[in-house]
């Protein structure tokens, strides 16, 4: 942490929590913003009840996510998240199936708000030093470094932790103070100077205490929300402490409606075609891709399939369809090959139901080693007999 030096005495001036909070308020007062109606900002035709105008930061920032014009926002979900943020909530969990757009929702909301953010993807190897920092040796001196989360907490960024439930449960317990919105946290795992007077333990410049910036927010995404589950699709996910989950405002992110999904897919496909100089996909094909996805999702909901089909997968299918100029081969490479064996049978049936014709599989899927060997042997035997005759 950077110490404040008194210009007259050239001694370190101990800053208090109140000093830092005053600095935050002053910096925000000088931050230029423009007020925009929320529904206009997110592309809705009607106002978002209770939200009204939102402050949008003016100016460029390298940590503001890139805009995706094809993104389709869910009106109810956006409204509830915005109201929760305005109401003072700082920690949010977005839970939903694969490919429902959890991370995209966060990044695209921050793009529209022009708010910078930083992110980290969870894994079993992430621990409190990645999130809250540590002490290290540099040039013979002991220096303190922030983790991703403590840096965002200190500077007013939004921190996005993707796949948060892949973290070990004990790691999340260690950030309970941040999750519950505490305005001041102590990085006690950095260690305590044994010569420090206990009265000075909360001095901001002691290295252990950091003050929450009022613009800080924490978003997390996960497929299970940290709850006990038996879904084998999400290997590596840990059930999290219930006390951790209770500190976060949780939202369910579902699949888009068919109309929304067609709109999003058309926007993404048109942008891809323009960038790659490909022929645009026909609207009827867009509709058929979405129809196939919903047929498969219905089968999954009825426990007739092992897995679901996400928007991410049909978007890849659309891209490859335009690239290959072939519906069948693009389907095989984008979706079919990734499926469990039992789901492949279902996929062939649903493809026929959607397109009113049989799926033409490439030779590596259409023929087994046994059938190829049998045909080759039969041909060889016939040739040998012909030669002997």
Coordinates of C-alpha atoms in Angstrom, one line a residue:
X1 CA 0.0 0.0 0.0
X2 CA 1.3 3.5 -0.8
X3 CA 1.9 5.6 2.3
X4 CA 1.0 9.3 2.6
X5 CA 4.0 11.4 3.3
X6 CA 3.8 14.8 5.1
X7 CA 5.4 17.4 2.8
X8 CA 6.6 19.6 5.7
X9 CA 8.1 17.1 8.1
X10 CA 8.8 14.4 5.6
X11 CA 7.3 11.8 8.0
X12 CA 4.6 9.3 7.3
X13 CA 1.1 10.6 8.2
X14 CA -1.1 7.9 9.6
X15 CA -4.4 7.9 7.7
X16 CA -7.7 6.9 9.4
X17 CA -10.6 5.1 7.9
X18 CA -12.5 8.4 8.0
X19 CA -9.7 10.0 5.9
X20 CA -10.0 7.4 3.2
X21 CA -13.8 7.5 3.1
X22 CA -13.6 11.3 2.7
X23 CA -11.1 10.8 -0.2
X24 CA -13.5 8.4 -1.8
X25 CA -16.4 10.9 -1.5
X26 CA -14.3 13.7 -2.9
X27 CA -13.1 11.7 -5.9
X28 CA -16.7 10.6 -6.7
X29 CA -17.8 14.2 -6.5
X30 CA -15.4 15.1 -9.2
X31 CA -16.2 12.1 -11.4
X32 CA -18.1 13.3 -14.5
X33 CA -21.3 11.4 -15.2
X34 CA -24.3 11.8 -17.3
X35 CA -27.8 10.7 -16.2
X36 CA -29.6 8.3 -18.5
X37 CA -32.9 6.5 -18.1
X38 CA -32.3 2.9 -17.4
X39 CA -34.7 1.5 -20.0
X40 CA -33.0 3.5 -22.7
X41 CA -29.5 2.4 -21.6
X42 CA -30.4 -1.2 -21.8
X43 CA -32.6 -1.1 -24.9
X44 CA -36.1 -1.6 -23.4
X45 CA -39.2 0.2 -24.7
X46 CA -40.8 0.8 -21.3
X47 CA -39.3 2.2 -18.1
X48 CA -37.9 -0.1 -15.5
X49 CA -40.2 0.4 -12.5
X50 CA -38.4 2.0 -9.5
X51 CA -35.0 2.4 -11.3
X52 CA -35.4 5.7 -13.1
X53 CA -32.1 7.5 -14.2
X54 CA -28.7 5.9 -13.8
X55 CA -25.3 7.7 -13.6
X56 CA -23.1 6.6 -16.5
X57 CA -19.4 7.5 -16.2
X58 CA -18.1 9.7 -18.9
X59 CA -14.8 8.9 -20.6
X60 CA -12.9 5.8 -21.6
X61 CA -11.4 3.2 -19.3
X62 CA -9.4 0.1 -20.4
X63 CA -11.2 -2.1 -18.0
X64 CA -14.7 -1.4 -19.3
X65 CA -15.8 -4.6 -21.1
X66 CA -16.2 -4.5 -24.9
X67 CA -19.7 -3.9 -26.1
X68 CA -21.7 -6.8 -27.7
X69 CA -24.6 -5.2 -29.7
X70 CA -26.2 -8.7 -30.2
X71 CA -26.6 -9.2 -26.4
X72 CA -30.3 -9.5 -25.4
X73 CA -31.1 -8.4 -21.8
X74 CA -33.8 -9.9 -19.7
X75 CA -35.9 -6.9 -18.5
X76 CA -36.9 -8.4 -15.1
X77 CA -33.5 -9.6 -14.2
X78 CA -31.7 -6.3 -15.2
X79 CA -34.3 -4.4 -13.1
X80 CA -33.8 -6.5 -10.0
X81 CA -30.0 -6.4 -10.3
X82 CA -30.0 -2.6 -10.7
X83 CA -32.3 -2.0 -7.8
X84 CA -30.2 -4.3 -5.6
X85 CA -27.1 -2.3 -6.5
X86 CA -28.9 1.0 -5.8
X87 CA -30.1 -0.4 -2.5
X88 CA -26.6 -1.0 -1.3
X89 CA -26.1 -4.7 -2.0
X90 CA -22.5 -5.4 -3.0
X91 CA -22.3 -9.2 -3.4
X92 CA -24.2 -11.1 -6.1
X93 CA -24.4 -14.7 -7.2
X94 CA -25.7 -15.6 -10.7
X95 CA -26.7 -19.2 -10.9
X96 CA -27.8 -21.0 -14.1
X97 CA -27.2 -23.8 -16.6
X98 CA -24.2 -23.8 -18.9
X99 CA -24.4 -21.2 -21.7
X100 CA -27.3 -19.1 -20.2
X101 CA -25.2 -15.9 -20.4
X102 CA -24.3 -15.4 -16.7
X103 CA -20.9 -13.8 -17.3
X104 CA -22.1 -12.0 -20.4
X105 CA -24.9 -10.4 -18.4
X106 CA -22.4 -9.0 -16.0
X107 CA -19.9 -7.7 -18.6
X108 CA -22.6 -6.2 -20.8
X109 CA -24.3 -4.4 -17.9
X110 CA -21.0 -2.9 -17.0
X111 CA -20.4 -1.9 -20.6
X112 CA -23.6 0.0 -20.7
X113 CA -22.8 1.6 -17.3
X114 CA -19.3 2.3 -18.5
X115 CA -18.0 0.8 -15.3
X116 CA -14.6 -0.9 -15.1
X117 CA -14.2 -4.4 -13.8
X118 CA -11.7 -7.1 -13.3
X119 CA -12.2 -10.9 -13.3
X120 CA -10.8 -14.2 -12.3
X121 CA -11.9 -17.7 -13.1
X122 CA -12.2 -20.0 -10.1
X123 CA -10.4 -23.3 -9.8
X124 CA -9.4 -25.7 -7.1
X125 CA -5.9 -24.0 -7.1
X126 CA -7.3 -20.6 -6.2
X127 CA -6.7 -19.6 -2.5
X128 CA -6.9 -16.5 -0.3
X129 CA -3.6 -15.2 -1.6
X130 CA -5.0 -14.9 -5.1
X131 CA -8.1 -13.1 -3.8
X132 CA -6.7 -11.1 -0.9
X133 CA -2.9 -10.8 -1.6
X134 CA 0.1 -11.6 0.4
X135 CA 3.5 -10.4 1.6
X136 CA 6.6 -11.1 -0.5
X137 CA 10.2 -10.3 -0.7
X138 CA 11.3 -7.8 -3.4
X139 CA 14.8 -6.4 -3.5
X140 CA 15.5 -7.5 0.0
X141 CA 12.4 -5.7 1.4
X142 CA 9.1 -7.1 2.5
X143 CA 6.3 -5.8 0.3
X144 CA 2.6 -6.3 0.3
X145 CA 0.6 -7.1 -2.8
X146 CA -3.2 -7.1 -3.3
X147 CA -5.1 -10.0 -4.7
X148 CA -7.7 -9.5 -7.4
X149 CA -10.6 -9.1 -4.9
X150 CA -8.8 -6.9 -2.3
X151 CA -7.6 -4.7 -5.2
X152 CA -11.1 -4.2 -6.5
X153 CA -12.4 -3.6 -3.0
X154 CA -9.8 -0.9 -2.4
X155 CA -10.1 0.8 -5.8
X156 CA -13.8 0.6 -6.6
X157 CA -13.7 -1.9 -9.4
X158 CA -16.3 -4.6 -9.9
X159 CA -14.7 -8.1 -9.3
X160 CA -16.2 -11.0 -11.3
X161 CA -15.4 -14.5 -10.0
X162 CA -16.5 -17.0 -12.7
X163 CA -17.1 -20.6 -11.6
X164 CA -16.8 -19.5 -8.0
X165 CA -18.0 -22.9 -6.6
X166 CA -14.9 -24.6 -8.0
X167 CA -13.1 -22.9 -5.1
X168 CA -12.5 -24.9 -2.0
X169 CA -15.2 -24.0 0.6
X170 CA -12.8 -22.8 3.2
X171 CA -11.5 -20.1 0.8
X172 CA -14.9 -18.5 0.5
X173 CA -15.4 -18.6 4.2
X174 CA -12.3 -16.4 4.4
X175 CA -14.0 -13.6 2.5
X176 CA -17.2 -13.5 4.6
X177 CA -16.5 -10.0 5.6
X178 CA -16.4 -8.8 2.0
X179 CA -19.4 -10.9 1.1
X180 CA -21.5 -9.3 3.8
X181 CA -20.6 -5.8 2.8
X182 CA -18.2 -4.7 5.6
X183 CA -16.8 -1.2 5.0
X184 CA -13.4 -2.1 6.5
X185 CA -11.6 -5.4 6.3
X186 CA -8.4 -6.5 7.9
X187 CA -5.9 -8.6 6.0
X188 CA -4.8 -10.5 9.1
X189 CA -3.3 -13.4 7.1
X190 CA -0.6 -10.9 6.0
X191 CA 0.8 -11.1 9.6
X192 CA 1.1 -8.6 12.4
X193 CA 4.2 -6.6 13.3
X194 CA 4.9 -7.7 16.9
X195 CA 6.2 -4.2 17.7
X196 CA 2.9 -2.6 16.6
X197 CA 0.8 -0.9 19.4
X198 CA -2.7 -2.5 19.5
X199 CA -4.2 1.0 19.3
X200 CA -2.6 1.4 15.8
X201 CA -3.9 -2.0 14.5
X202 CA -6.6 -0.3 12.5
X203 CA -4.4 2.4 11.0
X204 CA -5.0 2.3 7.2
X205 CA -1.3 2.7 6.5
X206 CA -0.4 -0.3 8.7
X207 CA -0.9 -2.5 5.7
X208 CA -3.5 -4.8 7.2
X209 CA -6.6 -2.5 7.0
X210 CA -8.3 -1.5 3.8
X211 CA -11.4 0.6 3.3
X212 CA -14.1 -0.4 0.8
X213 CA -14.5 2.0 -2.1
X214 CA -18.2 2.9 -2.5
X215 CA -18.2 1.7 -6.2
X216 CA -16.9 -1.8 -5.3
X217 CA -19.2 -4.7 -6.3
X218 CA -18.6 -8.4 -6.3
X219 CA -20.3 -10.7 -8.9
X220 CA -19.9 -14.4 -9.0
X221 CA -21.2 -17.0 -11.4
X222 CA -21.8 -20.7 -11.1
X223 CA -23.9 -23.6 -12.5
X224 CA -25.0 -24.9 -9.1
X225 CA -25.0 -21.8 -6.8
X226 CA -22.9 -23.8 -4.3
X227 CA -25.7 -26.1 -3.3
X228 CA -25.5 -29.9 -2.8
X229 CA -26.1 -31.5 -6.2
X230 CA -25.7 -34.8 -8.0
X231 CA -25.5 -33.4 -11.6
X232 CA -22.5 -35.3 -13.1
X233 CA -22.3 -32.6 -15.8
X234 CA -20.6 -30.2 -13.5
X235 CA -17.5 -32.1 -12.3
X236 CA -15.1 -30.2 -10.0
X237 CA -17.8 -28.0 -8.4
X238 CA -17.9 -27.9 -4.6
X239 CA -20.9 -27.5 -2.3
X240 CA -20.3 -24.3 -0.4
X241 CA -20.9 -23.3 3.2
X242 CA -24.5 -22.2 3.7
X243 CA -23.4 -19.2 5.7
X244 CA -21.4 -18.0 2.7
X245 CA -24.3 -18.3 0.3
X246 CA -26.6 -16.4 2.8
X247 CA -24.3 -13.4 2.4
X248 CA -25.0 -13.0 -1.3
X249 CA -28.0 -11.8 -3.3
X250 CA -28.7 -14.7 -5.7
X251 CA -30.3 -14.5 -9.1
X252 CA -31.4 -17.4 -11.4
X253 CA -30.3 -16.9 -15.0
X254 CA -32.3 -19.1 -17.3
X255 CA -32.3 -19.7 -21.1
X256 CA -33.8 -16.9 -23.2
X257 CA -37.2 -17.2 -24.7
X258 CA -37.3 -18.5 -28.3
X259 CA -37.9 -15.0 -29.6
X260 CA -35.1 -13.6 -27.6
X261 CA -32.8 -16.4 -28.6
X262 CA -33.5 -15.9 -32.3
X263 CA -32.9 -12.2 -32.0
X264 CA -29.6 -12.8 -30.2
X265 CA -28.5 -15.6 -32.6
X266 CA -29.3 -13.5 -35.7
X267 CA -27.4 -10.5 -34.3
X268 CA -24.3 -12.7 -33.5
X269 CA -24.5 -14.6 -36.9
X270 CA -24.9 -11.4 -38.9
X271 CA -21.9 -9.8 -37.1
X272 CA -19.8 -12.9 -37.7
X273 CA -20.8 -13.1 -41.4
X274 CA -19.9 -9.4 -41.9
X275 CA -16.5 -9.8 -40.1
X276 CA -15.6 -13.0 -42.1
X277 CA -17.1 -11.8 -45.4
X278 CA -19.5 -14.8 -45.4
X279 CA -23.0 -15.1 -46.7
X280 CA -25.5 -14.3 -44.0
X281 CA -27.6 -17.1 -42.5
X282 CA -31.2 -17.2 -43.6
X283 CA -33.8 -16.3 -41.0
X284 CA -35.5 -19.7 -41.4
X285 CA -32.2 -21.5 -40.6
X286 CA -31.9 -19.3 -37.5
X287 CA -35.3 -20.4 -36.4
X288 CA -34.5 -24.0 -37.0
X289 CA -31.4 -23.9 -34.9
X290 CA -33.3 -22.4 -32.0
X291 CA -36.1 -24.9 -32.5
X292 CA -33.6 -27.8 -32.3
X293 CA -32.2 -26.4 -29.1
X294 CA -35.6 -26.1 -27.5
X295 CA -36.6 -29.6 -28.6
X296 CA -33.4 -30.9 -26.9
X297 CA -34.0 -28.8 -23.7
X298 CA -37.5 -30.2 -23.5
X299 CA -36.1 -33.8 -23.7
X300 CA -33.6 -32.9 -21.0
X301 CA -36.3 -31.5 -18.7
X302 CA -38.2 -34.7 -19.2
X303 CA -35.0 -36.7 -18.2
X304 CA -34.8 -38.2 -21.7
X305 CA -31.3 -36.6 -22.3
X306 CA -28.1 -36.6 -20.3
X307 CA -27.2 -33.0 -21.1
X308 CA -28.7 -29.7 -22.3
X309 CA -28.0 -27.6 -25.4
X310 CA -26.9 -24.1 -24.7
X311 CA -27.0 -20.9 -26.7
X312 CA -23.2 -21.0 -26.9
X313 CA -23.4 -24.3 -28.8
X314 CA -26.1 -23.3 -31.3
X315 CA -24.1 -20.0 -31.9
X316 CA -21.1 -22.1 -32.7
X317 CA -23.3 -24.2 -35.0
X318 CA -24.4 -21.1 -36.8
X319 CA -20.9 -19.8 -37.3
X320 CA -19.7 -23.2 -38.7
X321 CA -22.8 -23.5 -40.9
X322 CA -21.8 -20.3 -42.6
X323 CA -18.1 -21.2 -42.7
X324 CA -18.7 -24.8 -44.0
X325 CA -21.8 -24.0 -46.1
X326 CA -23.1 -27.2 -44.8
X327 CA -25.8 -27.8 -42.1
X328 CA -24.9 -31.4 -41.3
X329 CA -21.1 -31.2 -41.0
X330 CA -21.4 -28.0 -39.0
X331 CA -23.9 -29.7 -36.6
X332 CA -21.6 -32.7 -36.1
X333 CA -18.6 -30.6 -35.3
X334 CA -20.4 -28.1 -33.1
X335 CA -22.8 -30.3 -31.2
X336 CA -23.1 -33.9 -32.1
X337 CA -19.5 -35.0 -31.3
X338 CA -19.6 -33.5 -27.9
X339 CA -22.7 -35.5 -26.9
X340 CA -22.9 -38.6 -24.8
X341 CA -23.5 -41.7 -26.9
X342 CA -27.1 -42.0 -25.8
X343 CA -27.8 -38.3 -26.5
X344 CA -26.4 -38.8 -30.1
X345 CA -29.3 -41.1 -30.9
X346 CA -31.7 -38.5 -29.6
X347 CA -29.9 -35.7 -31.6
X348 CA -30.3 -37.6 -34.8
X349 CA -34.1 -38.0 -34.1
X350 CA -34.5 -34.3 -33.2
X351 CA -32.5 -33.2 -36.3
X352 CA -34.9 -35.2 -38.5
X353 CA -37.9 -33.7 -36.6
X354 CA -36.6 -30.2 -37.1
X355 CA -35.3 -30.3 -40.7
X356 CA -37.7 -33.0 -42.1
X357 CA -34.8 -35.1 -43.3
X358 CA -32.1 -37.5 -42.1
X359 CA -28.8 -36.2 -40.7
X360 CA -25.9 -37.1 -43.1
X361 CA -23.0 -38.1 -40.9
X362 CA -19.4 -37.8 -42.1
X363 CA -17.7 -41.1 -42.6
X364 CA -15.9 -41.2 -39.3
X365 CA -19.3 -41.3 -37.6
X366 CA -21.3 -43.1 -40.2
X367 CA -19.1 -46.3 -40.3
X368 CA -17.7 -48.4 -37.6
X369 CA -14.3 -50.1 -37.8
X370 CA -16.2 -53.4 -37.9
X371 CA -18.3 -52.5 -40.9
X372 CA -15.3 -51.1 -42.8
X373 CA -13.3 -54.2 -42.0
X374 CA -16.1 -56.6 -43.0
X375 CA -16.5 -54.8 -46.3
X376 CA -12.8 -54.8 -47.0
X377 CA -12.5 -58.5 -46.1
X378 CA -15.4 -59.4 -48.3
X379 CA -14.0 -57.5 -51.2
X380 CA -10.5 -59.1 -50.7
X381 CA -12.0 -62.6 -50.6
X382 CA -14.0 -62.0 -53.7
X383 CA -10.9 -60.7 -55.5
X384 CA -8.9 -63.7 -54.4
X385 CA -11.6 -66.1 -55.7
X386 CA -11.7 -64.2 -59.0
X387 CA -7.9 -64.4 -59.4
X388 CA -7.9 -68.2 -58.6
X389 CA -10.7 -68.9 -61.1

